[in-house]
Each structure stands twice: as C-alpha cells, then as structure tokens.
Short mmCIF file of C-alpha atoms in Angstrom, two decimals:
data_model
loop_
_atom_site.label_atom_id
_atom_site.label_comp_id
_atom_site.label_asym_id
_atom_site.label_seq_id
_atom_site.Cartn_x
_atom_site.Cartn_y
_atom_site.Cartn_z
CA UNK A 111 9.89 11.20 9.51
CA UNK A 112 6.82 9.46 7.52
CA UNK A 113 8.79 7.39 5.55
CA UNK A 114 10.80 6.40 8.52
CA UNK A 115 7.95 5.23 10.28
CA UNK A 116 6.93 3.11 6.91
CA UNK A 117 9.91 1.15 6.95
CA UNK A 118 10.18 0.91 11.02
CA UNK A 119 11.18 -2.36 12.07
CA UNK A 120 10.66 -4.13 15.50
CA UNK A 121 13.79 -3.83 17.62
CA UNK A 122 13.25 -7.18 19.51
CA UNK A 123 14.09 -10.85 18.41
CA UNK A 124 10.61 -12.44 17.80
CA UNK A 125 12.63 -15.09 20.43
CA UNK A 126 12.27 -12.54 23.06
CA UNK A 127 9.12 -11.48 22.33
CA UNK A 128 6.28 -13.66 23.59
CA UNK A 129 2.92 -12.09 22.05
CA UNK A 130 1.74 -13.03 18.62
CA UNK A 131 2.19 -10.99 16.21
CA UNK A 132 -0.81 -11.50 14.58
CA UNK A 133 -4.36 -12.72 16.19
CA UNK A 134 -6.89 -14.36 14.44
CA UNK A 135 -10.13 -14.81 16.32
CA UNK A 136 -14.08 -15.77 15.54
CA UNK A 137 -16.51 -13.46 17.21
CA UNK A 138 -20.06 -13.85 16.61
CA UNK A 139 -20.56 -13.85 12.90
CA UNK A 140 -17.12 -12.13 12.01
CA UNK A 141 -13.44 -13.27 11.60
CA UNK A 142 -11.27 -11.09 12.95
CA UNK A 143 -7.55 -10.63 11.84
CA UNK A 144 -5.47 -8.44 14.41
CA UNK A 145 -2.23 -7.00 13.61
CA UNK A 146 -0.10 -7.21 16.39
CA UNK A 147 3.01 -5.74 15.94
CA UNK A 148 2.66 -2.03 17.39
CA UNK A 149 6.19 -1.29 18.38
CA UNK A 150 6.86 -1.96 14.53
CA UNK A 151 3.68 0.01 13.53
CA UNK A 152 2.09 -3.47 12.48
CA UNK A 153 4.68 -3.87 9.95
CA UNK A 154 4.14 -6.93 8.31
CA UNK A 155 6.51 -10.06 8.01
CA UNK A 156 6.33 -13.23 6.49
CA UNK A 157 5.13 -15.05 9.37
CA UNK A 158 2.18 -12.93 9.47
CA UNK A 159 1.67 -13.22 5.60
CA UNK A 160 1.73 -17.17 6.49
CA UNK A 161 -0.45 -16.94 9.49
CA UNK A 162 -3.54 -14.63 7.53
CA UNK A 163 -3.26 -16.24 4.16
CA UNK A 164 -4.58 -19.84 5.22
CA UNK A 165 -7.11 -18.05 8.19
CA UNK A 166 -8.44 -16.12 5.04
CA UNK A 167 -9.53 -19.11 2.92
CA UNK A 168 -10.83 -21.28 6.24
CA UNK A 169 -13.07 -18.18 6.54
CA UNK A 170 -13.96 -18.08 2.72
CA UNK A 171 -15.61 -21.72 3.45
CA UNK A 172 -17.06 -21.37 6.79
CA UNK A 173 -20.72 -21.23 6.19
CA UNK A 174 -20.98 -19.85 9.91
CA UNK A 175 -18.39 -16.49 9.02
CA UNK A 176 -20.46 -14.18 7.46
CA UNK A 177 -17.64 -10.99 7.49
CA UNK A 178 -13.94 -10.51 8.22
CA UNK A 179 -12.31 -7.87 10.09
CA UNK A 180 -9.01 -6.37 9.89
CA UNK A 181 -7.63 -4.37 12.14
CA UNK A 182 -4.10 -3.14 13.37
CA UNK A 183 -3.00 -3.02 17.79
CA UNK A 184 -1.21 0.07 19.51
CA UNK A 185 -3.64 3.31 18.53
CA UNK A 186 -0.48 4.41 15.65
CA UNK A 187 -1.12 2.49 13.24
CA UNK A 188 -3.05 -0.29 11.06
CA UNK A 189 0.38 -1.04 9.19
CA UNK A 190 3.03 0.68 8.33
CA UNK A 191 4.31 -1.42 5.21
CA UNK A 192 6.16 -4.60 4.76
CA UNK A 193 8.95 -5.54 6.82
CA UNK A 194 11.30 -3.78 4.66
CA UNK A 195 14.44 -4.50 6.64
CA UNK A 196 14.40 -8.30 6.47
CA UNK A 197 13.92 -8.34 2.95
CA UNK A 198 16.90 -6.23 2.19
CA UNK A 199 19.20 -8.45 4.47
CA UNK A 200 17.75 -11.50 2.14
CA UNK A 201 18.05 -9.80 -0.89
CA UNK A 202 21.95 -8.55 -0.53
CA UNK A 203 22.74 -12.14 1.00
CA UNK A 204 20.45 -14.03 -2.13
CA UNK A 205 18.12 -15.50 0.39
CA UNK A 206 14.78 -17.09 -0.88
CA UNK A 207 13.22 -14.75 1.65
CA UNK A 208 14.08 -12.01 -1.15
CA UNK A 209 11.52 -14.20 -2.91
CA UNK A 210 9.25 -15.94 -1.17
CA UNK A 211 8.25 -12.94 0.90
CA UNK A 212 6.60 -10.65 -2.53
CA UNK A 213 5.35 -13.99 -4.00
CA UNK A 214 3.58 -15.32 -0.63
CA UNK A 215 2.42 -11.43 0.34
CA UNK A 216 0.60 -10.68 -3.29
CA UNK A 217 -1.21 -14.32 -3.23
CA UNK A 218 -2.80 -12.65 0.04
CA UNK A 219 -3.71 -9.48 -1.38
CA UNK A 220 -5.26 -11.24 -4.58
CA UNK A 221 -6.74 -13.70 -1.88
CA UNK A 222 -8.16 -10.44 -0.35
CA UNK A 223 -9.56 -9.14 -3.63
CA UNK A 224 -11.39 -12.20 -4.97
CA UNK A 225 -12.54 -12.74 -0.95
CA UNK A 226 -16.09 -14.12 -1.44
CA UNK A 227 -16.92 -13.07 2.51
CA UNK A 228 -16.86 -8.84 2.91
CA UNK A 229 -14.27 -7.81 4.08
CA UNK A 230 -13.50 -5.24 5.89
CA UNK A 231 -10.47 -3.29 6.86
CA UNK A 232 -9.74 -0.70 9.65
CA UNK A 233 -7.65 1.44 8.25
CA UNK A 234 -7.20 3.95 11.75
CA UNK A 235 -4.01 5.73 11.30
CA UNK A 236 -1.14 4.62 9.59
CA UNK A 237 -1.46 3.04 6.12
CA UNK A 238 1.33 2.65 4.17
CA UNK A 239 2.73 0.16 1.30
CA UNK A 240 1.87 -3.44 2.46
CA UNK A 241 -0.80 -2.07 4.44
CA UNK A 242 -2.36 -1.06 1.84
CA UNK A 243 -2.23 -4.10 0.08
CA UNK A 244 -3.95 -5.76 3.12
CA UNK A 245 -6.82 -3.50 2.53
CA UNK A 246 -7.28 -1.54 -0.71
CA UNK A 247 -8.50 -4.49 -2.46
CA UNK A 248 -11.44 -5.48 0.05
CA UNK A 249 -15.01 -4.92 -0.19
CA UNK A 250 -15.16 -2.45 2.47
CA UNK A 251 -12.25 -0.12 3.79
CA UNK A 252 -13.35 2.52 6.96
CA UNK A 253 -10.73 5.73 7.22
CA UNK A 254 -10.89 7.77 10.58
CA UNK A 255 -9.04 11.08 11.30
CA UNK A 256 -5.73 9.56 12.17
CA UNK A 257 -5.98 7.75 8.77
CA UNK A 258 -3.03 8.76 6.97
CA UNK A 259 -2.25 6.93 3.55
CA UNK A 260 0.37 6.92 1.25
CA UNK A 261 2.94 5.01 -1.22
CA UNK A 262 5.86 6.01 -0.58
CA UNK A 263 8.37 3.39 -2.43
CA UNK A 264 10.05 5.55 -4.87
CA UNK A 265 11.96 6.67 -2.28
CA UNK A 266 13.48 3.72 -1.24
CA UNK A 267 14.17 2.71 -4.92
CA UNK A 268 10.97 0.44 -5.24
CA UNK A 269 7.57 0.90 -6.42
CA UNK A 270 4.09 0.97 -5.26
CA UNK A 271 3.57 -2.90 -5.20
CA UNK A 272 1.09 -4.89 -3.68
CA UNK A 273 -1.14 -4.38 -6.56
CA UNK A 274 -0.37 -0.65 -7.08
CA UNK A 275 -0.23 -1.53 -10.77
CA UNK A 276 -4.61 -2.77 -10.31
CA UNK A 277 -6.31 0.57 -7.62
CA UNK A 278 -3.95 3.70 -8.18
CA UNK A 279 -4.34 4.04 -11.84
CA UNK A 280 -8.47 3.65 -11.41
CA UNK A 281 -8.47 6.72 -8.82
CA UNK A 282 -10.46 9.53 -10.41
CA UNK A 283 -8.57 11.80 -13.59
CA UNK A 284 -4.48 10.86 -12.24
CA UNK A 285 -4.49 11.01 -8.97
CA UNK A 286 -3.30 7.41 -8.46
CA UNK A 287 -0.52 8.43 -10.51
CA UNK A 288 0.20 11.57 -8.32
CA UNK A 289 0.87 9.62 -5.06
CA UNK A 290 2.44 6.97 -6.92
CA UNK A 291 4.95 9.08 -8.18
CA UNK A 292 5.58 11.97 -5.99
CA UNK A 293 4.80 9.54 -2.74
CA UNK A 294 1.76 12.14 -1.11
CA UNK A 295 0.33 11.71 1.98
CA UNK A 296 -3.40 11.19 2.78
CA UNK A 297 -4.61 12.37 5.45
CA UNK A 298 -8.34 11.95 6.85
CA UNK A 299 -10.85 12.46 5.09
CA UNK A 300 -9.11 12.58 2.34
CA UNK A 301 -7.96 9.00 1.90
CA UNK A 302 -12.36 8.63 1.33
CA UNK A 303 -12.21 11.52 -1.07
CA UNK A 304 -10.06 10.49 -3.38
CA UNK A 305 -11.73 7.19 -3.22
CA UNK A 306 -9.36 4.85 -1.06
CA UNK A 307 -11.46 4.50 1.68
CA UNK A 308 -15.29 3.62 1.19
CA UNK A 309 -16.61 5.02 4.47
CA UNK A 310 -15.57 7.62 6.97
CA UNK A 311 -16.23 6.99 10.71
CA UNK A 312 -14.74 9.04 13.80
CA UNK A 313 -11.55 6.67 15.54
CA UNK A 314 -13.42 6.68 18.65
CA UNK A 315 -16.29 5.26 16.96
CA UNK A 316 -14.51 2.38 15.85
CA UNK A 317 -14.83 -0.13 18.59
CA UNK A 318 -18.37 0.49 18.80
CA UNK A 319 -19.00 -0.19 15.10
CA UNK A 320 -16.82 -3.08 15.67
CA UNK A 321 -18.98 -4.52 18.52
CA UNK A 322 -21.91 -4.35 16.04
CA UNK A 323 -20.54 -5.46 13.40
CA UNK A 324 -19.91 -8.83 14.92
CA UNK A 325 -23.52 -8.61 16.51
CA UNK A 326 -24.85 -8.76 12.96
CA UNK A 327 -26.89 -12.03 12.80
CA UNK A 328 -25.88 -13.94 9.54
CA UNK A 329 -25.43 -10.25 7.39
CA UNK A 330 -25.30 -9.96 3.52
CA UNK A 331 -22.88 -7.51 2.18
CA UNK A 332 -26.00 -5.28 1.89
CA UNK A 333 -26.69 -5.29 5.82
CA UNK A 334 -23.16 -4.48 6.24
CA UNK A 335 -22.80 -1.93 4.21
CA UNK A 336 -26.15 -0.39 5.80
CA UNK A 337 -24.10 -0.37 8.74
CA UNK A 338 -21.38 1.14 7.90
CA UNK A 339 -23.21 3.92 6.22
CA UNK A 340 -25.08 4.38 9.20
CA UNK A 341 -21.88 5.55 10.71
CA UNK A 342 -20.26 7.36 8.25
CA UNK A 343 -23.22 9.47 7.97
CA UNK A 344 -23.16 10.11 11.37
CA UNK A 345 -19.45 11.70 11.43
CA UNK A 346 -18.96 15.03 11.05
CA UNK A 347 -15.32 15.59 11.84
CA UNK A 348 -13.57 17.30 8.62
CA UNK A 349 -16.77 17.05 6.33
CA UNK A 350 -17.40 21.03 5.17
CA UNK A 351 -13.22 20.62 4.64
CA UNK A 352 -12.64 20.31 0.70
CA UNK A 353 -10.52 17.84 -0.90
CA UNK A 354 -6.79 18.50 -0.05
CA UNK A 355 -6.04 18.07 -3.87
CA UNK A 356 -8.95 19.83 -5.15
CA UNK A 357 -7.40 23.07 -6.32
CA UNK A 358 -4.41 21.01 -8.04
CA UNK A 359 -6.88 18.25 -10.03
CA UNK A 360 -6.68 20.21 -13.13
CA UNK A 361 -2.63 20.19 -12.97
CA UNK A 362 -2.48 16.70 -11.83
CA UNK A 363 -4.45 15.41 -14.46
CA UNK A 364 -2.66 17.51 -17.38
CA UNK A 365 0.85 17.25 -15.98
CA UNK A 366 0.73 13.60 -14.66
CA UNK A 367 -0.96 12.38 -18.39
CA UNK A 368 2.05 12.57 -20.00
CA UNK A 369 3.74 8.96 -21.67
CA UNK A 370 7.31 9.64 -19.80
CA UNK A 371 9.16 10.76 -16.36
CA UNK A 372 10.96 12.75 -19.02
CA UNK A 373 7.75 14.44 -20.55
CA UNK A 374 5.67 14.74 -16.99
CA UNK A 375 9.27 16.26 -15.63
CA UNK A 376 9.26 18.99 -19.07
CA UNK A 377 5.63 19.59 -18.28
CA UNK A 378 6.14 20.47 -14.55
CA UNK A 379 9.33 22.74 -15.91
CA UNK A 380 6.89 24.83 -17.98
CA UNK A 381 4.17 25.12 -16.00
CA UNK A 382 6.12 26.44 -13.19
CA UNK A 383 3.56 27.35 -10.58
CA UNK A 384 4.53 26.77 -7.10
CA UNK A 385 2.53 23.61 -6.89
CA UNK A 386 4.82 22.08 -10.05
CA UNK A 387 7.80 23.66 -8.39
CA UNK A 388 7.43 21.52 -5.06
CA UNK A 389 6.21 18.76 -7.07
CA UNK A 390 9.71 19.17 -9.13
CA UNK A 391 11.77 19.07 -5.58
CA UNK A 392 9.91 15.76 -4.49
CA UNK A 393 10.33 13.97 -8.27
CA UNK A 394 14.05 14.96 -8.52
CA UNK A 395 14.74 13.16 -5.02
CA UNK A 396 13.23 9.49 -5.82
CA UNK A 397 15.37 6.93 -7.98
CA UNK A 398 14.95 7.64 -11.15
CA UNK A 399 15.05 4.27 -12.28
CA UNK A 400 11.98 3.81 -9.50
CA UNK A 401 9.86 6.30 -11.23
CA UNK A 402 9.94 4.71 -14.92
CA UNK A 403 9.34 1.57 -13.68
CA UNK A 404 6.47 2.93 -11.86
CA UNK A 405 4.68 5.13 -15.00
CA UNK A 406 4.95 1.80 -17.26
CA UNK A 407 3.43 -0.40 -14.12
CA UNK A 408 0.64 1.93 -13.51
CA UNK A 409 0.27 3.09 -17.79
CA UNK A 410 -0.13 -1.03 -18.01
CA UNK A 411 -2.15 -2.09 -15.28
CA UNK A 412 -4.57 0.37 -15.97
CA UNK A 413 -5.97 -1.94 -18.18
CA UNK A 414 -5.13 -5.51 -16.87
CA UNK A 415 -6.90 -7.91 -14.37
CA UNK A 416 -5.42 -7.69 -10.19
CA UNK A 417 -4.13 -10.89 -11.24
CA UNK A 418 -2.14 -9.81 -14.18
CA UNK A 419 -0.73 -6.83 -12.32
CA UNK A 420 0.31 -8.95 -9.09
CA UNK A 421 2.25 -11.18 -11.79
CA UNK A 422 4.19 -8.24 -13.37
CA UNK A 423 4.05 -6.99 -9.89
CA UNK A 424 5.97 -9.67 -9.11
CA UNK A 425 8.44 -9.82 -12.22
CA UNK A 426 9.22 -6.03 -10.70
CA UNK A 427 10.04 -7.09 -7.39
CA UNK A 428 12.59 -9.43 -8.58
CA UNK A 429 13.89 -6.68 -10.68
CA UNK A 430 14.65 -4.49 -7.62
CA UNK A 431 16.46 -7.38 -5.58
CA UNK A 432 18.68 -8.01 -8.57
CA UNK A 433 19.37 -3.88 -8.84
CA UNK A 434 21.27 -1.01 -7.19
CA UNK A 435 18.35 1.50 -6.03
CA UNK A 436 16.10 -0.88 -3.23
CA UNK A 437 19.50 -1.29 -1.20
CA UNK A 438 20.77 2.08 -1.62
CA UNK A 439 17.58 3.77 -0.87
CA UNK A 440 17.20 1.48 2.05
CA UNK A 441 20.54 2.65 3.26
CA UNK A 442 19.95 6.34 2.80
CA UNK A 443 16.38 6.33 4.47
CA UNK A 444 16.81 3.38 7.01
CA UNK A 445 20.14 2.41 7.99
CA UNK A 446 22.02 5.50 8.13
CA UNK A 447 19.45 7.62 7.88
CA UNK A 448 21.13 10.37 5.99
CA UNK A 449 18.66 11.20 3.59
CA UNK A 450 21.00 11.40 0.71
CA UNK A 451 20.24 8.35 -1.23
CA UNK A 452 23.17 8.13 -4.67
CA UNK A 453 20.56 6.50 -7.08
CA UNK A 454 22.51 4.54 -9.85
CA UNK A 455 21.79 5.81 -13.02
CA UNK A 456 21.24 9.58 -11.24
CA UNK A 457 19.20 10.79 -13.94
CA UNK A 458 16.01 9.69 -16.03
CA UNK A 459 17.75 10.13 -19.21
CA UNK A 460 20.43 8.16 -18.27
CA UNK A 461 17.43 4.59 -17.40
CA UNK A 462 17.13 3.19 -20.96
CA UNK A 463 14.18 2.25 -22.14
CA UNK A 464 15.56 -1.50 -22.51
CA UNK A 465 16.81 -1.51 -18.67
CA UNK A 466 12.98 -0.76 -18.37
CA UNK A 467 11.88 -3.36 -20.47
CA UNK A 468 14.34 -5.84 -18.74
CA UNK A 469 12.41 -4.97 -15.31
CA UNK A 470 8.83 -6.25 -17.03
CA UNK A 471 10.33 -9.20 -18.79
CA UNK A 472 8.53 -13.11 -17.63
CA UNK A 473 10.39 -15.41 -15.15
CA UNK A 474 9.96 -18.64 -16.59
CA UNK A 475 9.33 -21.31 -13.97
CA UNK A 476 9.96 -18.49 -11.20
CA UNK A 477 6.53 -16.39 -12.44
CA UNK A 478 4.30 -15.74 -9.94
CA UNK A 479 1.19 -18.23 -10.57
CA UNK A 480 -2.50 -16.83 -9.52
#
C-alpha cells in the first residue's frame, strides 16, 4: 500500500550500513544533492536534514555554483516522506528528536524556498510528505511518468507539514485543499497539471537533462529554465490525457470551500454523487482531529508568508507529539499494519473548537525562529 510505502523505514542499523545516505557533490556548474536511501524509498532522517541544510547555504555563497540539483537513488523513488518511525519512538519516549527533527527539517525547506541559486528538484517517482517539502518550494521542480505525489498525513493522525500550510492552499480553485484532506494521489502528468511540478520530462530523459544541466556554463535562472522547457516540450507521454481531476473541479471547489470538516462533510452528504460518496469513505477514515487541524492550517496560511506557516507549522507538530492520533495512526498503518486506526475523539463533532485552538497556540522560548 501507498501509504505504506510513505512511511517505509530502512530495515538496517545505519552501523551496518556503509553507504551514505545522502551525497553531496559539485559537477561543473551545479551542486548536486543525492538521496541515498533507496531501500527506505529515500526517506529522510535527521542526519540527512543535517548533512543538506549546511551544503545548501555553502552553495548559496559559492560564486562558482550557479544551480543545485536534487535528486533521489534506486529508480522508486525521490522520497517517500520523513522518517516517520524514529520520530514516533522519540515522541512516545519524550526524546528531543520529537523536536529537533520538525524544527531542523522546516529551516531546510524555508532554506529551500528563499534559495538565491535555482534549484531544482527531480521529482521521478515517489513524492510524498517530506519529499515534498524538499522540493515544492524550489524554483524549478521536473515530474516524469513514475511521478506520483501526494499528502497523505491525515491518515496517520498528522497533517500536511513541511509548509503544506504556504503551496496547497495557492493550487488553482481548492485543489490543495482536496489532497490535503482526502490524501489523493498524483500521478504523472498530473502532479504538472495541477501545478506542483513546473516541467514535465520523460524518466528516461532525465539523466540526459541532468548531464546538460551541469554542462551549462555559468547559467541564469533564465538559461535554465530555457532548458528545461526545451525538454518538456519535447515529451509527449500522457499530453492529449486530461487532467485526472478535471471533471470533479467544479465539486471540489464548491464542496471543499466550506469554513468546517463539519460543513464540507454536510455538503458531500447532499450532494451525493458517486464522486462525494467515495470522497465521504476516504474523509470518514482519517483522524478527525487531523482534518480540523488541517482546514484551519491551510484556511490560515493561505494568506501568511512560508515563514509564518513553517512557525505554526511547527506549533502543530508539537501538538501531535503531545496527542493521541500521530501514535495511534502510526500503529494502525505501520506497526501492525491493521488498517483500523481508533482515532481519539472518533468523531468531528466530538474535536472542540478550543482543542483546535490549543493545537495553533505560540511556544514561548520553544517557537520555531526563521
């Protein structure tokens, strides 16, 4: 299962394993960042967070890097999502790494979105959670046909961090809020349609466009987008297809406007169409308490700065390690894998608006600084 493979963690120690687990290489004009990890679909882990976020801003000042590259190892996957296991073994044992891990990973994707280099992600095959967060907010993001996006935290009784809060409410009509909510899968094409993705080139194109990327002699942004257009206009896999949500826009954006889970839930009731039926089934098996959190965080950021939303982002996070849901869901979709997560409170009308509240409220001396 998707979801499965979003939270997949690496079976051996890092002891045992000799290979980094992330590279980070100059070639020609371009920094390169390799994820490494392909057994764990490139999941990343603090070390990795620790390893990129300082290569990043030696980049950012090196008059000789012109670009940087990110890309994922193994043919599966760019990555999966963040190493969701260790975090819930810090969490339940009040480890720092509970902490330090959603503090450290959002000052990398805000270092990522206020990059003054272009940047430019991979994103061949699976992108999911902090993957996305490692390449939503660049300049440049390239989907192929094994691309396959999505944000699928509700499930697990989280939300779709990693500055969620900043790119999924700025999707066209409410679409971000669609796959926030419901957790859809991208697939494609489809992850440039609905305006993820800024280019779409053919996965066995993508070494090639690689190799001349890093050939570019001392490129603006301009060049380099010139070259990656020269590519996506050159790919024809998919491109008479029409957008997998097309036919449902007009019920995604009435349904998913509403102010409340409660109100979206009523509206998807009445409307009763097949589409609002299956959209029903999916709502009704997330944590409730996930899904109010998530409306306010994507109703708020809508408006805010990426560093605003990485902050409340943050005061979220915290909110989850301190709750019931993120461990339970974990349990249900990871650990013992029985798909039968028992969300505490069960239902929407039973997550009070102050619990809600509570979740957005500042940390003091603990806030996440940006």
């Amino acid at each position: 299962h998707l979801l499965y493979l979003f939270l997949h963690v690496q079976k051996m120690s890092k002891h045992t394993d000799l290979t980094a687990e992330v590279l980070l290489e100059k070639r020609g004009g371009a920094g390169i960042i390799t994820l490494n990890r392909p057994k764990a679909l490139n999941a990343l882990n603090l070390s990795m967070i620790r390893q990129i976020y300082p290569q990043i801003k030696t980049w950012e000042q090196d008059p000789e890097t012109f670009l940087i590259i990110i890309k994922g190892t193994g043919g599966k996957a760019f990555c999966a999502g963040g190493d969701i296991r260790a975090i819930t073994d810090a969490g339940k044992a009040g480890d720092r790494l509970a902490q330090d891990f959603f503090r450290e990973e959002y000052i990398l994707n805000n270092a990522i979105g206020t990059c003054k280099k272009p940047y430019v992600a991979l994103i061949d095959g699976i992108t999911m959670g902090g993957g996305v967060g490692l390449s939503v907010h660049g300049h440049f993001r390239v989907a192929t046909e094994k691309t396959l996006f999505a944000m699928p935290e509700t499930a697990i009784g989280l939300f779709p961090d990693v500055g969620g809060g900043y790119f999924l409410p700025r999707l066209s009509g409410k679409i971000g809020y669609y796959l926030a909510l419901t957790g859809f899968r991208l697939k494609g094409r489809d992850v440039l349609k609905a305006g993820i993705a800024t280019h779409f080139v053919e996965s066995e194109k993508i070494p090639a466009l690689e190799k001349d990327l890093i050939a570019l002699k001392s490129p603006s942004t301009e060049n380099i987008a010139d070259l990656l257009n020269s590519y996506h206009v050159k790919s024809k896999i998919d491109q008479e297809k029409e957008f997998v949500l097309d036919e449902h826009m007009e019920k995604i954006n009435s349904l998913f406007s509403a102010k409340s889970m409660e109100e979206i839930v009523k509206k998807l009731k009445q409307d009763g169409s097949p589409f609002a039926v299956k959209q029903l089934e999916t709502i009704n098996k997330m944590s409730p308490t996930s899904l109010k959190m998530t409306l306010r965080q994507l109703r708020e950021g809508a408006s805010m700065s990426l560093q605003d939303v990485l902050t409340m982002e943050y005061r979220l996070s915290q909110a989850c390690m301190r709750g019931h849901d993120f461990y339970e869901g974990v349990r249900a979709v990871l650990i013992d894998k029985d798909q039968s997560p028992r969300w505490k409170p069960a239902a929407l009308e039973e997550v009070s608006d102050e619990f809600v509240d509570d979740c957005f409220k500042p940390l003091g001396n603990n806030d996440l600084k940006l």
